[in-house]
Short mmCIF file of C-alpha atoms and ligand atoms in Angstrom, two decimals:
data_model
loop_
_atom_site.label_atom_id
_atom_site.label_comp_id
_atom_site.label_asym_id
_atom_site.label_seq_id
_atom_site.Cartn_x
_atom_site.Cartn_y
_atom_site.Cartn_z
CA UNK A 467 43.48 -31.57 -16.44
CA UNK A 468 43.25 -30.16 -20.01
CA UNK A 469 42.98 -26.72 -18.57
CA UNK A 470 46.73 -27.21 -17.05
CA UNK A 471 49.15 -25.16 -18.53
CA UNK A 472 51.81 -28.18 -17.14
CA UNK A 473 51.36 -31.67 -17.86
CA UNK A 474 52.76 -33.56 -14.53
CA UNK A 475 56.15 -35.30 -15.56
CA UNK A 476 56.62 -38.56 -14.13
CA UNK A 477 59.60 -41.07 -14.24
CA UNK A 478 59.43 -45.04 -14.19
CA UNK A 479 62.40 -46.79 -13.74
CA UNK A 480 61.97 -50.64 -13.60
CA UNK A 481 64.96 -52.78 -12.25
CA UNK A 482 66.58 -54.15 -15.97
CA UNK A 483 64.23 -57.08 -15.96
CA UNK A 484 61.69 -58.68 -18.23
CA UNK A 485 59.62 -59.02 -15.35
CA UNK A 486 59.90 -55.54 -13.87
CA UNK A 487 59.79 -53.84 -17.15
CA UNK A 488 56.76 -55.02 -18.42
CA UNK A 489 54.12 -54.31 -15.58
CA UNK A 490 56.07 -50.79 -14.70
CA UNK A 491 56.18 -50.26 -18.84
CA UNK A 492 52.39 -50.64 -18.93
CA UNK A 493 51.49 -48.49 -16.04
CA UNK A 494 53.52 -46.01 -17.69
CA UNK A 495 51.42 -45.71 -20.84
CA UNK A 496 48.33 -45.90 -18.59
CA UNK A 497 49.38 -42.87 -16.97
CA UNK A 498 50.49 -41.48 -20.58
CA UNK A 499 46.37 -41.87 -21.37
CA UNK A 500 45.30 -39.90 -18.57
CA UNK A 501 47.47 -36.94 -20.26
CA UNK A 502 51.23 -37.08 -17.94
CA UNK A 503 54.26 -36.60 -19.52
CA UNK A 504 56.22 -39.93 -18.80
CA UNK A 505 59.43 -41.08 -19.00
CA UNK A 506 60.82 -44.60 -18.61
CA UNK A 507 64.24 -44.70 -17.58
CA UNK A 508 65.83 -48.31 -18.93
CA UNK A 509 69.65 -49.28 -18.67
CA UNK A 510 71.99 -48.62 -21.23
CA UNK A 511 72.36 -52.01 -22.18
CA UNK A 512 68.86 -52.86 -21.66
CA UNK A 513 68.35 -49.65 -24.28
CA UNK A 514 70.49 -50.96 -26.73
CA UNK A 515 69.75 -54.63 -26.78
CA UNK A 516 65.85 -54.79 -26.23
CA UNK A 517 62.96 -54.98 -28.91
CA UNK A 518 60.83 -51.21 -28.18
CA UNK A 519 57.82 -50.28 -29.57
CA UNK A 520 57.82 -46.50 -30.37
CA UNK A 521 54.45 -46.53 -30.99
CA UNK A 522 53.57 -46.28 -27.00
CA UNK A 523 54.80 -42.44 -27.30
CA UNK A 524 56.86 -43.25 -24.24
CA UNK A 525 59.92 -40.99 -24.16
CA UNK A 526 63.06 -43.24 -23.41
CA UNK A 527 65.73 -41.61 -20.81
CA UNK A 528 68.50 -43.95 -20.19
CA UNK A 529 71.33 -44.62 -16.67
CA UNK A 530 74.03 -47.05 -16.24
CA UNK A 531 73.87 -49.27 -14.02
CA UNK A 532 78.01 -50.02 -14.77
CA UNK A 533 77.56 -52.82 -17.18
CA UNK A 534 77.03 -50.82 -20.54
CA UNK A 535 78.14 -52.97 -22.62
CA UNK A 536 76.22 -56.23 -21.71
CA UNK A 537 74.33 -55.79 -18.85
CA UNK A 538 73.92 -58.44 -16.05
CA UNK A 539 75.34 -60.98 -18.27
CA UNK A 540 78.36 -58.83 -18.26
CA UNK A 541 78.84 -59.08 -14.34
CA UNK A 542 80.63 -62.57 -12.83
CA UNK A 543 78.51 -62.78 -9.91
CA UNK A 544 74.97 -61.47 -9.04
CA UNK A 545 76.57 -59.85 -6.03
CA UNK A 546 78.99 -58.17 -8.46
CA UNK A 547 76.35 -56.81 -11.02
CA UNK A 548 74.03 -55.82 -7.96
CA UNK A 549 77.42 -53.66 -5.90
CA UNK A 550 78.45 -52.08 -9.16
CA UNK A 551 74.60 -51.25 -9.93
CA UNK A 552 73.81 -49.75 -6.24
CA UNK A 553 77.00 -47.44 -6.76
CA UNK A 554 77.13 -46.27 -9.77
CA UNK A 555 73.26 -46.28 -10.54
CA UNK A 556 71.98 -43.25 -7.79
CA UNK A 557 75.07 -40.95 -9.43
CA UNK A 558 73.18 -41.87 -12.87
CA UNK A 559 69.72 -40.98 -11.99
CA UNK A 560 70.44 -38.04 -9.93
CA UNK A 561 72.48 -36.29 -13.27
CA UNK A 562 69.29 -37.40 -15.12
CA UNK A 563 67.13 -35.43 -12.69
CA UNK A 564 69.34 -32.76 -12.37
CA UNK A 565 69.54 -32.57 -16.57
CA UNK A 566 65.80 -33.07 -16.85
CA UNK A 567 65.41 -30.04 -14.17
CA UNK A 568 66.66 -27.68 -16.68
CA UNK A 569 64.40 -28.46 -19.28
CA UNK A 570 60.81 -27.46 -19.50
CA UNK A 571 59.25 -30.36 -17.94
CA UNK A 572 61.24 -30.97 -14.58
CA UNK A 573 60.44 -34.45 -12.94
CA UNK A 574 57.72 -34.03 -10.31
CA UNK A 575 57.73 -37.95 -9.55
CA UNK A 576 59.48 -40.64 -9.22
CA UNK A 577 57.97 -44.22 -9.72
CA UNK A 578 60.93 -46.31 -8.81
CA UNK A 579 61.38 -50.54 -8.40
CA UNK A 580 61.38 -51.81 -5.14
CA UNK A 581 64.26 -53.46 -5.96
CA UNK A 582 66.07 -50.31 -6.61
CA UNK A 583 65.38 -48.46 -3.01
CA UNK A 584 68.40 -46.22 -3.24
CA UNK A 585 66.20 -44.39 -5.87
CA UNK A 586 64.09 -43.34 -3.25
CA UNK A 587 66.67 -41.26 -1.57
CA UNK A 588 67.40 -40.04 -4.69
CA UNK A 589 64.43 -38.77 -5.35
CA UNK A 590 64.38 -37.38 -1.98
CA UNK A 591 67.43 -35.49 -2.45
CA UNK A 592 65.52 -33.52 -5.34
CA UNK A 593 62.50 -32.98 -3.43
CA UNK A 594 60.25 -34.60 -5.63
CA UNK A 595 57.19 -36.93 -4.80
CA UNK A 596 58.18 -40.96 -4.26
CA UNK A 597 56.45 -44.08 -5.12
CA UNK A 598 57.70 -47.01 -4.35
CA UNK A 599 56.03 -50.07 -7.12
CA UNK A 600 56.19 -53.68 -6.22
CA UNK A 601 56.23 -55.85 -9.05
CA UNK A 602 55.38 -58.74 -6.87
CA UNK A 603 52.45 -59.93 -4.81
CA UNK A 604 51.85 -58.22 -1.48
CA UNK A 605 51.83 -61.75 -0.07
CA UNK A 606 55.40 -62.43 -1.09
CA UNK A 607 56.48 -59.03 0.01
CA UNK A 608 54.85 -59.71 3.28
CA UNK A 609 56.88 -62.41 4.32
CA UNK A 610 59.98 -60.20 3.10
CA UNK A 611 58.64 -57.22 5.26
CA UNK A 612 58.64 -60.10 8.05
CA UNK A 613 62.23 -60.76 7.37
CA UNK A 614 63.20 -57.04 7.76
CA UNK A 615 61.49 -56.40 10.31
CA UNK A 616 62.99 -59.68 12.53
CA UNK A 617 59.21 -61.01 13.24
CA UNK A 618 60.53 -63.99 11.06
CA UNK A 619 63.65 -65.60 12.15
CA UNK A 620 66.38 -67.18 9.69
CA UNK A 621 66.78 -69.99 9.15
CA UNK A 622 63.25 -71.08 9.49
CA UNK A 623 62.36 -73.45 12.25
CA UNK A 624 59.61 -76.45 12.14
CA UNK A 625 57.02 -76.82 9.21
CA UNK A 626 54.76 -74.02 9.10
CA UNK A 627 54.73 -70.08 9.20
CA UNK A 628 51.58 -67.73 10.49
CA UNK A 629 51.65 -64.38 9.09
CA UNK A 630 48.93 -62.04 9.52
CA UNK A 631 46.00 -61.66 6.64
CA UNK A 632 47.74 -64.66 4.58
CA UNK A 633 46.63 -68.16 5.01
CA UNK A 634 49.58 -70.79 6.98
CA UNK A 635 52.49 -71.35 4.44
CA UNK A 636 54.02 -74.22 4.40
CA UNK A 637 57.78 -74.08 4.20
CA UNK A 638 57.99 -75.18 0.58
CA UNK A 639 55.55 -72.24 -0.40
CA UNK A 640 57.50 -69.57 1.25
CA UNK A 641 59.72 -67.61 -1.49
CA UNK A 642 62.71 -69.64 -2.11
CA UNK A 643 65.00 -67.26 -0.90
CA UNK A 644 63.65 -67.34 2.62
CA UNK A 645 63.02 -70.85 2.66
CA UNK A 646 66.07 -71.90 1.43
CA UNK A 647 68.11 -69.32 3.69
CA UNK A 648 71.16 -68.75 2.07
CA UNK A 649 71.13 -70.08 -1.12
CA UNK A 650 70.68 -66.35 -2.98
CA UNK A 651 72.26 -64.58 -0.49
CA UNK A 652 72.47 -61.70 -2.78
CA UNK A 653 69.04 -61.57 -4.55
CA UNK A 654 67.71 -62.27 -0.38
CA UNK A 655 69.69 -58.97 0.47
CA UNK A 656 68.13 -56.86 -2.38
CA UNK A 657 64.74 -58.43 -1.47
CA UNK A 658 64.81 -57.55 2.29
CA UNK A 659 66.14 -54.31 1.57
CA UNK A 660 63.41 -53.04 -0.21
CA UNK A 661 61.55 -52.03 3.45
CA UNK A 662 64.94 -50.19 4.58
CA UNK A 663 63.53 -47.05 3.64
CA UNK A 664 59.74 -47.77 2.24
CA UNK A 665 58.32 -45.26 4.85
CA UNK A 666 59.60 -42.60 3.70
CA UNK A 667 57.88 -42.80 0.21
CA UNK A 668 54.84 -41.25 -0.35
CA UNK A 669 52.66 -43.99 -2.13
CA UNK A 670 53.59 -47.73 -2.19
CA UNK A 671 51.80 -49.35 -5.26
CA UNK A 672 50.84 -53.12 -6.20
CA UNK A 673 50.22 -54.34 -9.49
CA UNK A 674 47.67 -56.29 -8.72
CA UNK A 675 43.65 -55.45 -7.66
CA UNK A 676 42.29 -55.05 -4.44
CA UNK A 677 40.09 -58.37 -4.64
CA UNK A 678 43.17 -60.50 -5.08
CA UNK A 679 44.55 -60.07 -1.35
CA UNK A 680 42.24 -57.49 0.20
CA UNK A 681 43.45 -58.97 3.78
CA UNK A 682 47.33 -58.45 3.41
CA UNK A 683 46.38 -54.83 1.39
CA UNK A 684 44.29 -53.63 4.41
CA UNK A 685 46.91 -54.73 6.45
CA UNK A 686 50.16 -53.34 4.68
CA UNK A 687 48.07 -50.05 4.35
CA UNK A 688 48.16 -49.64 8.27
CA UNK A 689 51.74 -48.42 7.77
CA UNK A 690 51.79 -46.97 4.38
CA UNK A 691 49.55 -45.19 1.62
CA UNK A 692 49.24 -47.99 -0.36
CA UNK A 693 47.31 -48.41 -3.34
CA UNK A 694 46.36 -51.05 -5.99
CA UNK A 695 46.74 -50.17 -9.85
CA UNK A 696 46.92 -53.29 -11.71
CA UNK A 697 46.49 -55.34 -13.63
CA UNK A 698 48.82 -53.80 -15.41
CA UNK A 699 47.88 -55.97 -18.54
CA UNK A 700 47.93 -54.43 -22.56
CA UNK A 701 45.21 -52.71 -22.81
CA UNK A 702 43.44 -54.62 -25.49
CA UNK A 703 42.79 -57.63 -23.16
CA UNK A 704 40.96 -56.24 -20.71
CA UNK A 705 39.80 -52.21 -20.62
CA UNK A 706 39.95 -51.88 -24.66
CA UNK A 707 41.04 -48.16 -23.47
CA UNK A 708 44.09 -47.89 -25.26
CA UNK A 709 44.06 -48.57 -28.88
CA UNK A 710 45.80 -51.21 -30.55
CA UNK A 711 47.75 -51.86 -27.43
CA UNK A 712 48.06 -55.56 -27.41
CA UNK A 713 51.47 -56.16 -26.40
CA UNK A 714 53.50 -54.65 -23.35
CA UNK A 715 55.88 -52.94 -25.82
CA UNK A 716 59.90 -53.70 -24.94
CA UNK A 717 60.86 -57.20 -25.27
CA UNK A 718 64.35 -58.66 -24.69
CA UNK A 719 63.83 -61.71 -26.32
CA UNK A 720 62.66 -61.77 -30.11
CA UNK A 721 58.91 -63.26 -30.20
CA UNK A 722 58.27 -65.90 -33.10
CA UNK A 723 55.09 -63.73 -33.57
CA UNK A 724 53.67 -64.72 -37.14
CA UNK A 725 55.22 -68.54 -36.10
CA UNK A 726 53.18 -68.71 -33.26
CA UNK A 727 49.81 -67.09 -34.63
CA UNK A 728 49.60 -69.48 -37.83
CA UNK A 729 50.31 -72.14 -35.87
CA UNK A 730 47.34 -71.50 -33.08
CA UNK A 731 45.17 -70.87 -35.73
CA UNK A 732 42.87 -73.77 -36.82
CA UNK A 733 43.57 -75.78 -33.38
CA UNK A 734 40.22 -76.89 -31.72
CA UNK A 735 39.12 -74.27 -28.87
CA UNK A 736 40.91 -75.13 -25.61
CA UNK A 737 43.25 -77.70 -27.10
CA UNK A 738 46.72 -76.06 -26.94
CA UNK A 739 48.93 -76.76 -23.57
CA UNK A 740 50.82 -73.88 -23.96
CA UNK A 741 54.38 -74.21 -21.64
CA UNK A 742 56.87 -71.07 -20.47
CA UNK A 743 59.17 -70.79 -17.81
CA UNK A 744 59.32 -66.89 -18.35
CA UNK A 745 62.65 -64.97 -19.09
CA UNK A 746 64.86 -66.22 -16.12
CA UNK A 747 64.58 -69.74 -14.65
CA UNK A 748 66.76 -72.41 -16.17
CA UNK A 749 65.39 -76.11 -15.31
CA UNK A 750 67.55 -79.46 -14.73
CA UNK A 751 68.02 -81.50 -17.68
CA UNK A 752 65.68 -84.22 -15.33
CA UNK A 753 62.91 -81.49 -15.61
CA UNK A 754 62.87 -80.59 -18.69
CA UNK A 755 62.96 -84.39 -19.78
CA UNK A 756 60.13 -85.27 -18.23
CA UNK A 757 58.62 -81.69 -19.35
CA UNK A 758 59.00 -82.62 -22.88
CA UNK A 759 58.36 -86.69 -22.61
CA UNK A 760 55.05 -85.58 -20.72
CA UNK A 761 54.19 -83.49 -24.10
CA UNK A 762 55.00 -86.35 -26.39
CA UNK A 763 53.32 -88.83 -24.61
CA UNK A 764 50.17 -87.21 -23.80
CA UNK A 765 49.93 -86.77 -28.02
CA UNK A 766 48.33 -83.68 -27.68
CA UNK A 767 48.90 -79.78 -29.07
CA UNK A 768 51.43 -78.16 -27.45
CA UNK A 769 52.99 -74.50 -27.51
CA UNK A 770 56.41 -74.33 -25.40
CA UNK A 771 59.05 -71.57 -25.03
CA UNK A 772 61.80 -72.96 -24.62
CA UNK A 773 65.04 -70.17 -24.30
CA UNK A 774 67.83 -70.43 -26.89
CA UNK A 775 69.84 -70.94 -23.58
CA UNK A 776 67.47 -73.72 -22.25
CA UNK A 777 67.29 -75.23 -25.77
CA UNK A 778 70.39 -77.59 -25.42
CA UNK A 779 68.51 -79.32 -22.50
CA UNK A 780 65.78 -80.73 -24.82
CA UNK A 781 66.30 -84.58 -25.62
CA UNK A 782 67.94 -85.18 -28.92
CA UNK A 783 65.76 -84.78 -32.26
CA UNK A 784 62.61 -83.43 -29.95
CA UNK A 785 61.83 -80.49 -32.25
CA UNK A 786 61.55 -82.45 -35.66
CA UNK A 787 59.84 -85.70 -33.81
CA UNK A 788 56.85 -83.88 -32.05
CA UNK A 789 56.11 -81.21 -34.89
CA UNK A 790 53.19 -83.08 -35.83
CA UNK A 791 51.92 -81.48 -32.49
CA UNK A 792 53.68 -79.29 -30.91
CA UNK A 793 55.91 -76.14 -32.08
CA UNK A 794 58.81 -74.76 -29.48
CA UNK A 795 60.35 -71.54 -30.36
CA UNK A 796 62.53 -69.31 -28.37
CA UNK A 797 59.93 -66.51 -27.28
CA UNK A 798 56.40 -65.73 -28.49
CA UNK A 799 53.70 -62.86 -27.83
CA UNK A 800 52.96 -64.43 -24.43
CA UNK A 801 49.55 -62.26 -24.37
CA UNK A 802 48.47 -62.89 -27.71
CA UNK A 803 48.85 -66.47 -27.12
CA UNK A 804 46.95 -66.71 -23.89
CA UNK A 805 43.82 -64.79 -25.13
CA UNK A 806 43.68 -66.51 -27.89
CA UNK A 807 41.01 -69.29 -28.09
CA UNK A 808 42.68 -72.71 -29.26
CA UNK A 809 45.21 -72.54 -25.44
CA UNK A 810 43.40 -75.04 -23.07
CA UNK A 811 45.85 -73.96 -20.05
CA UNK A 812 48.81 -72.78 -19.18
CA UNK A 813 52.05 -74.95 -17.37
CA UNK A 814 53.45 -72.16 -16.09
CA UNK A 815 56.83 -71.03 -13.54
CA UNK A 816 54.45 -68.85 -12.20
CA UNK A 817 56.23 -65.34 -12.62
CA UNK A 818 53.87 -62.97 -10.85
CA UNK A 819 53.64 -61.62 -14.33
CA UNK A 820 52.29 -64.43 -16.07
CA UNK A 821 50.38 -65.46 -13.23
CA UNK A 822 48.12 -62.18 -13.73
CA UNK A 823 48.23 -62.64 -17.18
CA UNK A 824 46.35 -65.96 -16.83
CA UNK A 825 44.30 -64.78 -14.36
CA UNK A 826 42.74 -61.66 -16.44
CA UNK A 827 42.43 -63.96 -19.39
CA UNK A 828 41.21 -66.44 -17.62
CA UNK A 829 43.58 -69.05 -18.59
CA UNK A 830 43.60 -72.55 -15.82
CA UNK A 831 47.00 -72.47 -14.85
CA UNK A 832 49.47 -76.02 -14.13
CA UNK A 833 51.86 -74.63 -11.58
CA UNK A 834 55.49 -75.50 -11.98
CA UNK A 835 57.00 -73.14 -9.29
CA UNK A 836 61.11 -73.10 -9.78
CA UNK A 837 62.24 -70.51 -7.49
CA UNK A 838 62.14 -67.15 -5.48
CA UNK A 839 58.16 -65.29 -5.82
CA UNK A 840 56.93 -68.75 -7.76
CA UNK A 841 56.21 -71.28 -5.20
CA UNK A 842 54.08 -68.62 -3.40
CA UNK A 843 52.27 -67.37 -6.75
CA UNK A 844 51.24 -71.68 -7.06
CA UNK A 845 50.02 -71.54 -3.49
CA UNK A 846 47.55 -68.85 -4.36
CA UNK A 847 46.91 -70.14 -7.75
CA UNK A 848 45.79 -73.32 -6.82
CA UNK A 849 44.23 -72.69 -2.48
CA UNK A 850 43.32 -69.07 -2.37
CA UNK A 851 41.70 -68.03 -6.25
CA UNK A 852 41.38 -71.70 -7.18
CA UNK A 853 42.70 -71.36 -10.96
CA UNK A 854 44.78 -73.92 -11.37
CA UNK A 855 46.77 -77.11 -9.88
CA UNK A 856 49.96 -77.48 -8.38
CA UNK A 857 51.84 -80.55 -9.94
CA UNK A 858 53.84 -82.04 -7.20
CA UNK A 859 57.38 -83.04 -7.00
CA UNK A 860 58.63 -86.43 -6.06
CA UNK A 861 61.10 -86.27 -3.00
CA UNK A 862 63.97 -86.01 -5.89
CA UNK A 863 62.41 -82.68 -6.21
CA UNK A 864 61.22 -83.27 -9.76
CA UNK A 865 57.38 -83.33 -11.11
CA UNK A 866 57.34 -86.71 -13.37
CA UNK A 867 55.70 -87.19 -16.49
CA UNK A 868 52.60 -89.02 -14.98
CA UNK A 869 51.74 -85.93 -12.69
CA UNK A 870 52.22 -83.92 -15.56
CA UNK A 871 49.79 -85.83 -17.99
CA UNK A 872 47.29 -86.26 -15.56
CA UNK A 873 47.24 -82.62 -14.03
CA UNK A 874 46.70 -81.58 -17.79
CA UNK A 875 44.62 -83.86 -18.36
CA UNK A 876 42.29 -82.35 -15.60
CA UNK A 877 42.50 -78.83 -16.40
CA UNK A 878 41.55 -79.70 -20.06
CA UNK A 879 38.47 -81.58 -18.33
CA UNK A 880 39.45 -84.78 -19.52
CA UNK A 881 39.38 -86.48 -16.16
CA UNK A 882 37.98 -85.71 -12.79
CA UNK A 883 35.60 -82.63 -11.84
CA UNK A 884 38.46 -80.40 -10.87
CA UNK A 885 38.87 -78.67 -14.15
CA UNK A 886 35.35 -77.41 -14.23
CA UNK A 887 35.42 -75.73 -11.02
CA UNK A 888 38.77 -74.22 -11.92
CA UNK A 889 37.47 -72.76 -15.20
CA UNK A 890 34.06 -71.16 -13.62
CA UNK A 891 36.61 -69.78 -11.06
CA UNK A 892 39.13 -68.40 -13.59
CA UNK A 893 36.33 -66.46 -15.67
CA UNK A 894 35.01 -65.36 -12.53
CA UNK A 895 39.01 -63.79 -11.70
CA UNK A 896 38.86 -62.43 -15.37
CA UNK A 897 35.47 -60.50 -15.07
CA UNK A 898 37.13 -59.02 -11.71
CA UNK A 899 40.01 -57.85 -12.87
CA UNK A 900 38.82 -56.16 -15.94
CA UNK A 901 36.16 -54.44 -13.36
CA UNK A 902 39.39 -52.90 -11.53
CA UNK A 903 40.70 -51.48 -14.43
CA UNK A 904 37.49 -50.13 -16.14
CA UNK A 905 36.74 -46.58 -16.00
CA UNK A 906 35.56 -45.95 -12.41
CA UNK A 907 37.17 -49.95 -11.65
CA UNK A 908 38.73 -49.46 -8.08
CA UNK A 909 42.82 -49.83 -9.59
CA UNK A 910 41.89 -47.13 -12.20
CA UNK A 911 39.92 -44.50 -9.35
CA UNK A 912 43.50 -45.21 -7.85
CA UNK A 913 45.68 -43.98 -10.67
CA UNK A 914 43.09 -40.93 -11.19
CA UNK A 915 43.87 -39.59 -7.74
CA UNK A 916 47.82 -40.21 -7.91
CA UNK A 917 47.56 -37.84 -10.69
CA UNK A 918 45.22 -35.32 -9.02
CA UNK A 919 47.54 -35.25 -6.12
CA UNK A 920 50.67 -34.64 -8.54
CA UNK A 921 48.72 -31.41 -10.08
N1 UDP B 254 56.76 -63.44 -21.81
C1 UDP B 254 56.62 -63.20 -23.17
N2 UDP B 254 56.91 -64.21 -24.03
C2 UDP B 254 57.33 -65.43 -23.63
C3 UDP B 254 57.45 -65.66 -22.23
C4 UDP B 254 57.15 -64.64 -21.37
O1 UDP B 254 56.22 -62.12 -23.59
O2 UDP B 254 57.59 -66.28 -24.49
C5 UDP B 254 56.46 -62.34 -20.88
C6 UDP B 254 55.24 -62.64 -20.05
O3 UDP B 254 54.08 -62.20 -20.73
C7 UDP B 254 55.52 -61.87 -18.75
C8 UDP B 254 57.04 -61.81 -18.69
O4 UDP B 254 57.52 -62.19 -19.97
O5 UDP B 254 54.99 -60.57 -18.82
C9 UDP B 254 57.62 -62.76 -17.67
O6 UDP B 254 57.38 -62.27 -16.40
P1 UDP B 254 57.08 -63.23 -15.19
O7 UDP B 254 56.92 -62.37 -13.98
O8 UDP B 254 55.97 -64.12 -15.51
O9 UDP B 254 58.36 -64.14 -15.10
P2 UDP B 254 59.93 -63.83 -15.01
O10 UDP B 254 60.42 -63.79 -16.41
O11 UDP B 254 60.13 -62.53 -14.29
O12 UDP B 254 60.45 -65.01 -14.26
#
């Protein structure tokens, strides 16, 4: 490639979302490495109010997606920010081609969101190559392809779906939006549509590694040229390629980073519960009670995120009567803290984000699935790879305190022999996925022959 007078110039453009910013963000300065010109292309607002590292020599490009000023926060309904976004958003990134055309490094790819499929025509309309990058699992976006397609009629009748190369999903473990038909009629929609016009791109990638679901892959590869590329995980965790990469690089939440390092340090080796519900769900008040008296009773170390917006839900004086063990702060360096040696497990929402996290650092995972991707993440977590537990709800719908304690309790191998299997499985899922993204590791062979094919 160094004997290229042109570096390739590729786009990313992640739907404005912790979630979809991070994975896309990091395959963006893996593709950087391999010597292509990339640009990420963020919101306005998501420009102006995130924390970015300009040390990842990422150029920034910025569209509007009609909410400059505060983003989806801005909008009164989901269905609002998500109408405004789809019209004024393909206008956007077409004058962005169209500017970057007349420049000396004219886009020759587009790496667009699922979420976002009218960027696919867009990218059509300039001729340039398409790749369509699903920030979920391919088993979620299975069951969505099902949807589209009509195989899988709403609303759902009897217990139990069959879908080809995926085990039989209970109801409860479908993705909330199908299950609960309906509900999210407007996050459903957006979901769904991402297979109106998938065959027309020319690559469909998955953040995750072939090993993970090598059924549903062979299967969703029948129809389209789809490859694995992930982990997408900083660097420094897992290929030690990129130097000094340790952290995905644009945060919209601060992290309490020095707050959260001290405090790790010193705690015994696997002692730390550390707790997040990532950078979106919002739990009852009856959750998050019996979240936090589950903590305090148990009388053990505990790191939890708990959102400035969530923080009002915590019982009265929580903070100042548990310091002795715990420490909850608003956001932290979610990586840092999971590699790091003191955390024991993980309670986690399940975000397919932080479920890969855990799984490459080989973190046993407590599985508190809220809503949409989650509950399907926790059916894979704890049946298919076997890293973690499931705590189950009562038929309120809420986990208690009890489960809580004791499904800790387990993972941290103080009860039971489940916790032992579950942490010779998760170092077995870590060794894997650093093998796919090694040099010559199946998801990084992938990446070197998307760029081969863009020279
Ligand atoms: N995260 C973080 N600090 C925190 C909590 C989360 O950096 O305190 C990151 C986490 O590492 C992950 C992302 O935020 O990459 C959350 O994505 P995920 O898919 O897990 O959940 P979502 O926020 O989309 O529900």
């Amino acid at each position: 490639m160094q004997n290229k007078a042109k570096k390739p110039h590729v786009l990313i453009f992640p739907f404005p979302g912790q979630g979809h910013i991070n994975p896309m963000l990091q395959f963006a300065k893996r593709l950087h490495s391999k010597g292509v010109k990339v640009t990420m292309v963020p919101t306005v607002f998501l420009s102006k109010s995130s924390f970015f590292d300009s040390s990842a020599s990422i150029d920034l490009c910025i569209i509007s997606d009609g909410f400059d000023e505060g983003g989806f926060e801005q909008a009164d309904t989901p269905d609002a920010y998500l109408s405004t976004f789809w019209n004024v958003g393909p206008k956007s990134l077409a004058a962005l081609i169209k500017k970057l055309g007349h420049t000396a490094h004219p886009v020759d790819a587009l790496v667009y969101d699922t979420m976002l499929p009218w960027a696919l025509d867009v990218a059509k309309q300039f001729g340039i190559s398409s790749v369509a990058f699903f920030t979920q699992s391919c088993a979620v976006n299975s069951v969505y392809y099902h949807v589209y397609k009509g195989h899988l009629q709403l609303p759902l009748r009897g217990s139990h779906v069959s879908l080809p190369a995926m085990p039989p999903l209970h109801v409860s473990e479908l993705p909330s939006f199908v299950a609960i038909y309906g509900l999210y009629r407007a996050w459903f929609d957006v979901l769904v549509d991402q297979f109106s016009n998938i065959d027309e791109a020319d690559w469909v990638f998955f953040n995750h590694f072939y090993e993970l679901e090598p059924q549903v892959v062979d299967w969703m590869s029948k129809f389209w040229n789809v490859i694995t590329v992930g982990p997408t995980i900083p660097s420094i965790y897992l290929d030690k390629r990129l130097e000094n990469d340790k952290d995905y690089g644009m945060n919209m939440f601060k992290p309490n980073v020095t707050a959260c390092m001290s405090w790790l340090s010193g705690k015994p080796k696997d002692s730390v519960v550390y707790v997040s519900f990532g950078s979106v769900a919002s739990l009852g008040i009856e959750q998050m009670e019996e979240i936090a008296w589950a903590l305090k009773d148990r009388n053990g170390y505990f790191l939890w995120v708990v959102r400035e917006t969530e923080k009002p839900k915590l019982p009265h004086n929580y903070v100042k009567e548990t310091s002795h063990k715990g420490l909850v702060v608003t956001w932290c360096p979610q990586l840092e803290v999971l590699s790091h040696e003191s955390v024991g497990c993980f309670l986690t929402h399940c975000g397919f984000n932080s479920t890969l996290e855990a799984l490459s650092l080989g973190v046993p995972m407590l599985a508190l699935p809220q809503w949409t991707d989650q509950c399907t993440n926790a059916k894979y977590i704890e049946d298919v790879w076997r890293i973690g537990i499931r705590a189950r709800p009562d038929e309120k719908g809420i986990v208690r305190k009890e489960t809580i304690i004791r499904c800790i309790m387990e993972l941290l191998m103080e009860v039971g022999k489940k916790g032992e299997e579950i942490k010779k499985n998760s170092i077995k899922w870590k060794n894997l996925a650093k093998k796919a993204v090694d040099e010559g590791g199946k998801s990084d062979k992938n990446v070197d022959e998307f760029i081969a094919k863009l020279i």
